[in-house]
Short mmCIF file of C-alpha atoms in Angstrom, two decimals:
data_model
loop_
_atom_site.label_atom_id
_atom_site.label_comp_id
_atom_site.label_asym_id
_atom_site.label_seq_id
_atom_site.Cartn_x
_atom_site.Cartn_y
_atom_site.Cartn_z
CA MET A 1496 37.53 116.35 43.21
CA GLU A 1497 37.68 119.98 42.36
CA THR A 1498 34.93 120.66 44.83
CA ILE A 1499 36.79 118.85 47.59
CA ARG A 1500 39.93 120.75 46.71
CA LYS A 1501 38.11 124.07 46.81
CA LYS A 1502 36.69 123.17 50.19
CA ASN A 1503 40.01 121.94 51.64
CA ILE A 1504 42.20 124.78 50.42
CA PRO A 1505 40.34 127.48 52.36
CA ALA A 1506 40.29 125.20 55.38
CA CYS A 1507 44.01 124.66 55.09
CA HIS A 1508 44.60 128.37 54.66
CA ALA A 1509 42.46 129.00 57.69
CA GLU A 1510 44.40 126.38 59.62
CA ILE A 1511 47.67 127.94 58.52
CA SER A 1512 46.45 131.37 59.51
CA LYS A 1513 45.32 130.06 62.84
CA LEU A 1514 48.65 128.33 63.45
CA GLU A 1515 50.52 131.46 62.44
CA SER A 1516 48.36 133.43 64.81
CA GLU A 1517 49.00 130.96 67.60
CA LEU A 1518 52.70 131.02 66.79
CA THR A 1519 52.65 134.79 66.99
CA ASN A 1520 50.79 134.57 70.27
CA LEU A 1521 53.26 132.02 71.59
CA ASP A 1522 56.19 134.19 70.51
CA SER A 1523 54.63 137.12 72.26
CA LEU A 1524 53.94 134.97 75.31
CA ILE A 1525 57.50 133.67 75.32
CA LYS A 1526 58.83 137.18 74.97
CA MET A 1527 56.61 138.33 77.82
CA GLN A 1528 57.75 135.41 79.96
CA LYS A 1529 61.38 136.18 79.18
CA GLU A 1530 60.85 139.79 80.10
CA SER A 1531 59.10 138.69 83.28
CA VAL A 1532 61.98 136.35 84.11
CA GLU A 1533 64.50 139.12 83.43
CA MET A 1534 62.52 141.49 85.61
CA LYS A 1535 62.37 138.90 88.38
CA ASP A 1536 66.08 138.25 88.02
CA ALA A 1537 66.75 141.96 88.23
CA SER A 1538 64.44 142.22 91.22
CA MET A 1539 66.17 139.28 92.90
CA LYS A 1540 69.53 140.87 92.14
CA GLU A 1541 68.37 144.10 93.71
CA VAL A 1542 67.07 142.25 96.74
CA GLN A 1543 70.33 140.32 96.99
CA ASP A 1544 72.26 143.58 96.71
CA GLU A 1545 70.17 145.04 99.50
CA VAL A 1546 70.78 141.93 101.60
CA ASN A 1547 74.49 142.18 100.90
CA LYS A 1548 74.48 145.86 101.87
CA LEU A 1549 72.66 145.06 105.10
CA GLU A 1550 75.10 142.23 105.82
CA ASP A 1551 78.03 144.54 105.09
CA MET A 1552 76.62 147.15 107.47
CA LEU A 1553 75.86 144.56 110.12
CA PHE A 1554 79.22 142.77 109.95
CA LYS A 1555 81.34 145.82 109.12
CA ASP A 1556 83.17 145.89 112.46
CA PHE A 1557 83.57 142.11 112.51
CA CYS A 1558 85.03 142.06 108.97
CA ALA A 1559 87.39 144.93 109.82
CA GLU A 1560 88.49 143.09 112.95
CA ILE A 1561 89.30 139.84 111.15
CA GLY A 1562 90.71 141.59 108.04
CA VAL A 1563 88.27 140.57 105.27
CA SER A 1564 86.37 142.75 102.79
CA ASN A 1565 82.92 141.31 103.51
CA ILE A 1566 81.17 138.52 105.35
CA ARG A 1567 80.72 136.44 102.20
CA GLU A 1568 84.46 136.15 101.77
CA TYR A 1569 84.66 135.01 105.36
CA GLU A 1570 81.93 132.41 104.80
CA GLN A 1571 83.59 131.09 101.64
CA GLU A 1572 87.20 131.07 102.79
CA HIS A 1573 87.48 131.21 106.55
CA LEU A 1574 84.68 128.78 107.32
CA LYS A 1575 86.36 126.25 105.08
CA GLN A 1576 89.63 126.86 106.92
CA GLN A 1577 87.79 126.57 110.21
CA GLN A 1578 86.40 123.20 109.17
CA GLU A 1579 89.92 122.05 108.32
CA VAL A 1580 91.16 123.38 111.68
CA ASP A 1581 88.36 121.52 113.47
CA LYS A 1582 89.29 118.36 111.61
CA LYS A 1583 92.96 118.78 112.56
CA ARG A 1584 91.94 119.53 116.14
CA LEU A 1585 89.87 116.34 116.24
CA GLN A 1586 92.85 114.37 114.94
CA PHE A 1587 95.09 116.05 117.51
CA GLU A 1588 92.67 115.29 120.34
CA THR A 1589 92.49 111.67 119.22
CA GLN A 1590 96.29 111.45 119.14
CA LYS A 1591 96.48 113.21 122.51
CA THR A 1592 93.96 110.77 123.95
CA ARG A 1593 95.91 107.78 122.65
CA LEU A 1594 99.26 109.09 123.90
CA GLY A 1595 97.79 110.07 127.26
CA THR A 1596 96.31 106.64 127.74
CA GLN A 1597 99.56 105.00 126.71
CA LEU A 1598 101.52 107.30 129.07
CA GLU A 1599 99.29 106.43 132.03
CA TYR A 1600 99.57 102.76 131.20
CA GLU A 1601 103.37 103.00 130.90
CA GLN A 1602 103.56 104.82 134.24
CA ALA A 1603 101.46 102.12 135.90
CA GLN A 1604 103.67 99.44 134.35
CA LEU A 1605 106.80 101.33 135.46
CA GLU A 1606 105.54 101.46 139.04
CA GLN A 1607 104.70 97.76 138.93
CA GLN A 1608 108.11 96.89 137.50
CA GLY A 1609 109.74 99.09 140.17
CA ARG A 1610 107.98 97.13 142.90
CA LYS A 1611 109.02 93.84 141.28
CA LEU A 1612 112.61 95.08 140.96
CA LYS A 1613 112.68 96.13 144.63
CA THR A 1614 111.37 92.70 145.64
CA LEU A 1615 114.05 91.07 143.48
CA GLU A 1616 116.76 93.27 145.01
CA ASP A 1617 115.58 92.37 148.51
CA THR A 1618 115.68 88.69 147.57
CA MET A 1619 119.18 89.03 146.13
CA LEU A 1620 120.33 90.90 149.25
CA LYS A 1621 118.96 88.13 151.48
CA GLU A 1622 120.70 85.48 149.35
CA GLU A 1623 123.96 87.42 149.47
CA ARG A 1624 123.70 87.75 153.26
CA LYS A 1625 122.93 84.06 153.56
CA ALA A 1626 125.92 83.19 151.36
CA ALA A 1627 128.14 85.54 153.39
CA ASP A 1628 126.96 83.92 156.63
CA GLN A 1629 127.68 80.47 155.23
CA LYS A 1630 131.09 81.59 154.05
CA LYS A 1631 131.79 83.15 157.44
CA ALA A 1632 130.75 79.94 159.22
CA LYS A 1633 132.99 77.87 156.93
CA THR A 1634 135.85 80.27 157.58
CA LEU A 1635 135.36 80.00 161.35
CA ASP A 1636 135.33 76.21 161.07
CA TYR A 1637 138.51 76.37 159.03
CA LEU A 1638 140.19 78.69 161.54
CA SER A 1639 139.07 76.47 164.42
CA ALA A 1640 140.48 73.40 162.69
CA PHE A 1641 143.68 75.27 161.88
CA SER A 1642 144.02 76.38 165.52
CA TYR A 1643 143.43 72.84 166.68
CA HIS A 1644 146.04 71.63 164.18
CA GLN A 1645 148.47 74.22 165.50
CA ARG A 1646 147.91 73.11 169.05
CA SER A 1647 148.33 69.49 167.99
CA HIS A 1648 151.55 70.40 166.24
CA ASN A 1649 152.82 72.06 169.39
CA GLU A 1650 151.83 69.01 171.42
CA LYS A 1651 153.65 66.83 168.90
CA ASN A 1652 156.79 68.90 169.24
CA LYS A 1653 156.48 68.74 173.00
CA ILE A 1654 156.01 64.94 172.90
CA ILE A 1655 158.95 64.52 170.54
CA SER A 1656 161.01 66.67 172.86
CA LEU A 1657 159.91 64.55 175.81
CA ALA A 1658 160.69 61.40 173.86
CA GLN A 1659 164.14 62.67 173.04
CA ASP A 1660 164.63 63.63 176.66
CA GLY A 1661 163.40 60.15 177.64
CA HIS A 1662 165.96 58.48 175.36
CA HIS A 1663 168.55 60.81 176.75
CA TYR A 1664 167.61 59.97 180.31
CA LYS A 1665 167.38 56.30 179.39
CA ARG A 1666 170.93 56.30 178.20
CA LYS A 1667 171.91 57.84 181.47
CA GLY A 1668 169.84 55.27 183.35
CA GLU A 1669 167.53 57.84 184.86
CA ILE A 1670 164.28 56.34 183.36
CA LYS A 1671 163.09 52.87 184.02
CA GLU A 1672 161.75 50.45 181.37
CA PRO A 1673 158.00 50.58 182.30
CA GLU A 1674 158.04 54.31 182.25
CA GLU A 1675 159.72 54.27 178.83
CA GLU A 1676 157.06 51.99 177.36
CA LYS A 1677 154.34 54.13 178.83
CA LEU A 1678 155.89 57.24 177.36
CA LEU A 1679 156.31 55.65 173.91
CA LYS A 1680 152.71 54.46 173.97
CA ALA A 1681 151.53 57.99 174.76
CA VAL A 1682 153.64 59.29 171.87
CA ASP A 1683 152.13 56.76 169.45
CA GLU A 1684 148.60 57.62 170.54
CA THR A 1685 149.31 61.30 170.16
CA LEU A 1686 150.78 60.76 166.68
CA SER A 1687 147.69 58.72 165.69
CA LYS A 1688 145.39 61.48 166.94
CA MET A 1689 147.45 64.03 165.01
CA LYS A 1690 147.09 61.96 161.86
CA ASP A 1691 143.32 61.78 162.35
CA LEU A 1692 143.20 65.51 162.95
CA LYS A 1693 145.16 66.11 159.74
CA ASN A 1694 142.68 63.99 157.82
CA GLN A 1695 139.78 65.86 159.39
CA LEU A 1696 141.49 69.15 158.52
CA LEU A 1697 141.82 68.09 154.89
CA LEU A 1698 138.15 67.09 154.85
CA LYS A 1699 137.20 70.46 156.33
CA LYS A 1700 139.30 72.26 153.71
CA ASN A 1701 137.61 70.26 150.97
CA ASP A 1702 134.20 71.04 152.46
CA VAL A 1703 135.07 74.74 152.59
CA SER A 1704 136.24 74.67 148.95
CA ASP A 1705 133.11 72.80 147.86
CA SER A 1706 130.89 75.19 149.80
CA LYS A 1707 132.66 78.21 148.32
CA ALA A 1708 132.32 76.78 144.80
CA GLU A 1709 128.65 76.06 145.46
CA VAL A 1710 128.09 79.60 146.76
CA ASP A 1711 129.84 81.06 143.70
CA LYS A 1712 127.76 78.83 141.45
CA LYS A 1713 124.53 79.89 143.14
CA ALA A 1714 125.52 83.56 142.94
CA LYS A 1715 126.29 83.19 139.24
CA SER A 1716 123.01 81.35 138.68
CA LEU A 1717 121.17 84.07 140.59
CA GLN A 1718 122.77 86.76 138.42
CA GLU A 1719 121.80 84.88 135.24
CA LYS A 1720 118.25 84.49 136.48
CA SER A 1721 118.17 88.18 137.34
CA ARG A 1722 119.27 89.07 133.79
CA GLU A 1723 116.71 86.68 132.34
CA LEU A 1724 114.04 88.20 134.56
CA VAL A 1725 114.91 91.71 133.38
CA LYS A 1726 114.83 90.51 129.76
CA VAL A 1727 111.44 88.84 130.24
CA GLN A 1728 110.11 91.96 131.96
CA LYS A 1729 111.21 94.09 128.99
CA GLU A 1730 109.52 91.67 126.59
CA VAL A 1731 106.35 91.74 128.69
CA ILE A 1732 106.35 95.56 128.71
CA SER A 1733 106.88 95.61 124.93
CA LEU A 1734 104.04 93.13 124.36
CA GLU A 1735 101.73 95.01 126.70
CA THR A 1736 102.54 98.28 124.91
CA ALA A 1737 101.82 96.67 121.53
CA LEU A 1738 98.57 95.25 122.92
CA GLU A 1739 97.59 98.70 124.21
CA GLN A 1740 98.28 100.23 120.79
CA LYS A 1741 96.17 97.55 119.10
CA ARG A 1742 93.35 98.21 121.56
CA MET A 1743 93.54 101.93 120.82
CA GLU A 1744 93.57 101.31 117.04
CA ARG A 1745 90.53 99.02 117.40
CA HIS A 1746 88.74 101.65 119.49
CA ASN A 1747 89.49 104.40 116.94
CA SER A 1748 88.31 102.18 114.07
CA LEU A 1749 85.05 101.28 115.82
CA PHE A 1750 84.46 104.88 116.87
CA GLY A 1751 85.13 106.06 113.29
CA CYS A 1752 82.63 103.51 111.96
CA LYS A 1753 80.07 104.75 114.48
CA ILE A 1754 80.62 108.42 113.51
CA GLN A 1755 80.50 107.72 109.76
CA GLY A 1756 77.49 105.41 110.09
CA LEU A 1757 79.24 102.43 108.50
CA PRO A 1758 77.29 99.18 108.90
CA ILE A 1759 79.19 96.51 110.84
CA SER A 1760 77.81 93.05 111.56
CA LEU A 1761 78.28 92.18 115.23
CA LEU A 1762 77.78 88.80 116.88
CA SER A 1763 77.59 90.45 120.30
CA GLY A 1764 77.59 94.02 121.58
CA SER A 1765 76.57 97.25 119.87
CA LEU A 1766 78.32 100.30 118.42
CA ASP A 1767 76.17 102.41 120.72
CA HIS A 1768 78.46 101.33 123.55
CA ILE A 1769 81.45 102.94 121.81
CA SER A 1770 82.27 106.33 123.29
CA GLU A 1771 85.11 108.77 122.69
CA LEU A 1772 87.93 108.62 125.20
CA GLN A 1773 88.20 111.79 127.26
CA LEU A 1774 91.42 112.18 129.27
CA ASP A 1775 90.59 114.54 132.13
CA SER A 1776 92.97 114.68 135.07
CA GLU A 1777 90.03 115.17 137.41
CA SER A 1778 87.62 112.53 136.13
CA GLN A 1779 89.49 110.07 133.95
CA SER A 1780 91.90 107.40 135.13
CA THR A 1781 93.67 104.37 133.79
CA SER A 1782 91.10 102.03 135.31
CA ALA A 1783 88.26 103.81 133.47
CA THR A 1784 90.13 103.52 130.17
CA LEU A 1785 90.78 99.83 130.79
CA ASP A 1786 87.08 99.35 131.58
CA ILE A 1787 86.20 100.86 128.19
CA PHE A 1788 88.67 98.54 126.46
CA GLU A 1789 87.25 95.54 128.33
CA ARG A 1790 83.71 96.40 127.20
CA GLU A 1791 84.92 96.76 123.62
CA ALA A 1792 86.78 93.44 123.87
CA GLN A 1793 83.43 91.73 124.54
CA MET A 1794 82.15 92.95 121.16
CA GLN A 1795 82.53 90.23 118.52
CA ILE A 1796 82.59 91.26 114.86
CA ASP A 1797 81.02 88.93 112.29
CA TYR A 1798 83.66 88.17 109.66
CA SER A 1799 81.60 85.52 107.86
CA ASP A 1800 80.96 87.87 104.90
CA LEU A 1801 84.70 88.23 104.23
CA ARG A 1802 86.58 86.10 101.77
CA LYS A 1803 88.83 83.38 103.20
CA GLU A 1804 91.90 85.13 101.74
CA SER A 1805 91.01 88.31 103.63
CA MET A 1806 90.53 86.43 106.91
CA ASP A 1807 93.93 84.70 106.60
CA LEU A 1808 95.96 87.91 106.23
CA ASP A 1809 99.10 88.07 108.39
CA GLY A 1810 101.33 91.12 108.69
CA GLU A 1811 100.88 94.80 107.92
CA GLU A 1812 102.15 94.48 104.32
CA ALA A 1813 99.48 91.91 103.44
CA VAL A 1814 96.83 94.09 105.06
CA GLU A 1815 98.04 97.14 103.11
CA VAL A 1816 97.90 95.16 99.85
CA GLU A 1817 94.36 94.04 100.63
CA LEU A 1818 93.34 97.60 101.53
CA GLU A 1819 94.78 98.87 98.25
CA ARG A 1820 92.80 96.21 96.38
CA LEU A 1821 89.64 97.22 98.23
CA ARG A 1822 90.29 100.88 97.39
CA GLU A 1823 90.57 99.96 93.71
CA VAL A 1824 87.33 97.98 93.93
CA VAL A 1825 85.56 100.88 95.63
CA SER A 1826 86.93 103.30 93.02
CA SER A 1827 85.71 101.07 90.18
CA LEU A 1828 82.32 100.74 91.85
CA GLU A 1829 82.10 104.51 92.24
CA GLY A 1830 83.01 104.89 88.56
CA ALA A 1831 80.37 102.37 87.56
CA SER A 1832 77.88 104.08 89.85
CA SER A 1833 78.64 107.43 88.20
CA LYS A 1834 78.10 105.89 84.77
CA VAL A 1835 74.81 104.37 85.88
CA THR A 1836 73.78 107.70 87.39
CA ARG A 1837 74.57 109.56 84.18
CA LYS A 1838 72.73 106.97 82.13
CA CYS A 1839 69.69 107.17 84.41
CA HIS A 1840 69.79 110.96 84.21
CA GLN A 1841 69.92 110.82 80.42
CA GLU A 1842 67.04 108.36 80.30
CA PHE A 1843 65.08 110.56 82.69
CA GLU A 1844 65.68 113.61 80.51
CA GLN A 1845 64.61 111.65 77.43
CA VAL A 1846 61.41 110.50 79.12
CA LYS A 1847 60.82 114.02 80.38
CA ALA A 1848 61.26 115.48 76.87
CA LYS A 1849 59.02 112.80 75.37
CA ARG A 1850 56.29 113.44 77.94
CA TYR A 1851 56.57 117.19 77.37
CA ARG A 1852 56.31 116.69 73.59
CA LEU A 1853 53.28 114.41 73.91
CA PHE A 1854 51.66 116.80 76.38
CA SER A 1855 52.28 119.73 74.00
CA GLN A 1856 50.74 117.80 71.11
CA CYS A 1857 47.73 116.88 73.23
CA PHE A 1858 47.38 120.43 74.51
CA GLU A 1859 47.63 121.83 70.99
CA HIS A 1860 45.02 119.38 69.67
CA VAL A 1861 42.65 120.17 72.54
CA SER A 1862 43.15 123.90 71.97
CA ILE A 1863 42.30 123.54 68.28
CA VAL A 1864 39.20 121.50 68.98
CA ILE A 1865 38.03 123.94 71.65
CA ASP A 1866 38.66 126.86 69.28
CA GLN A 1867 36.63 125.19 66.52
CA ILE A 1868 33.78 124.41 68.88
CA TYR A 1869 33.86 127.99 70.20
CA LYS A 1870 33.72 129.42 66.66
CA LYS A 1871 30.80 127.14 65.79
CA LEU A 1872 28.98 128.20 68.92
CA CYS A 1873 29.63 131.85 68.18
CA ARG A 1874 29.01 131.38 64.44
CA ASN A 1875 31.98 133.63 63.85
CA SER A 1876 35.16 132.31 62.24
CA SER A 1877 37.24 135.16 63.63
CA ALA A 1878 36.20 134.65 67.24
CA GLN A 1879 39.06 133.94 69.66
CA VAL A 1880 38.94 132.02 72.93
CA SER A 1881 40.01 134.49 75.59
#
């Protein structure tokens, strides 16, 4: 036991000495590496300073022109502002495109409604002329009947006067009996004709009144129909404008999905067919815009992955509520994703540290074994592996 102890103690002391020596070597190596890193950092700083000086010399006039101290300030501040300006410009161009398209569409609709209104005015003018002609004809008939009645009245007065003269002459014995009967018969016939003419005149007056009432009724009906037509035309224009806005919103949504690379399931068509609207007075027209909308209308989106509640949404408020719910879901998923990412990173660091520790232990053991073998080969306990 004592012998084993005497043998092990020197070996342990030798091991301790060796470990202390290695520790000293490692400390020196670490110190050297730190110094090397510091030197490299200083060298990199010097190089970066030289680069900054060269950049300052190169962009001196440009920085003075735009009013910044150096180009790095411009890159950090102004480029960010430029990106925001570009984003605002893109939004402005999109809004300009939408309003331009809507303006062209409204102008086309206005021209179409103007043509319809002119046609309606021509129709109303023809109806008014027709009604005036009918009224004029009825008036002429009435005047003709009235003139005939006046002549009949004059004839009646003349006949009555003749009859009175006949009675007068009869009393004097100047008219014979056959002539008296003939004269009375003529008077009766004339009175009968006058009565018939009066009846016909009354019928004509009634016809004129009925015709006038009918003309007034038709004119009133025509005015009501004209007002209804104008109301319907306004509703049609409003619906067409709303439809145009929906088409533009659909186009912007599809184009945004294409730009952002969002996956959309399509039953027919492709997002590659979606292109940005460019309103150029020389090359773009309303027909071209409508052609783009017609191509997009042929694209059918697959909504089978949506929940039934989402597919049955009606109204903007319900859509906004659903969007808010989806935003909350996305936010929670992003939070969970961040937690999973942090956990994975921690696990990775743990595995990395464990592997480094095991590798260090293995490397240390191999170094010790190699050192022992080298000392045995050299038959010198103080020999060091270079």
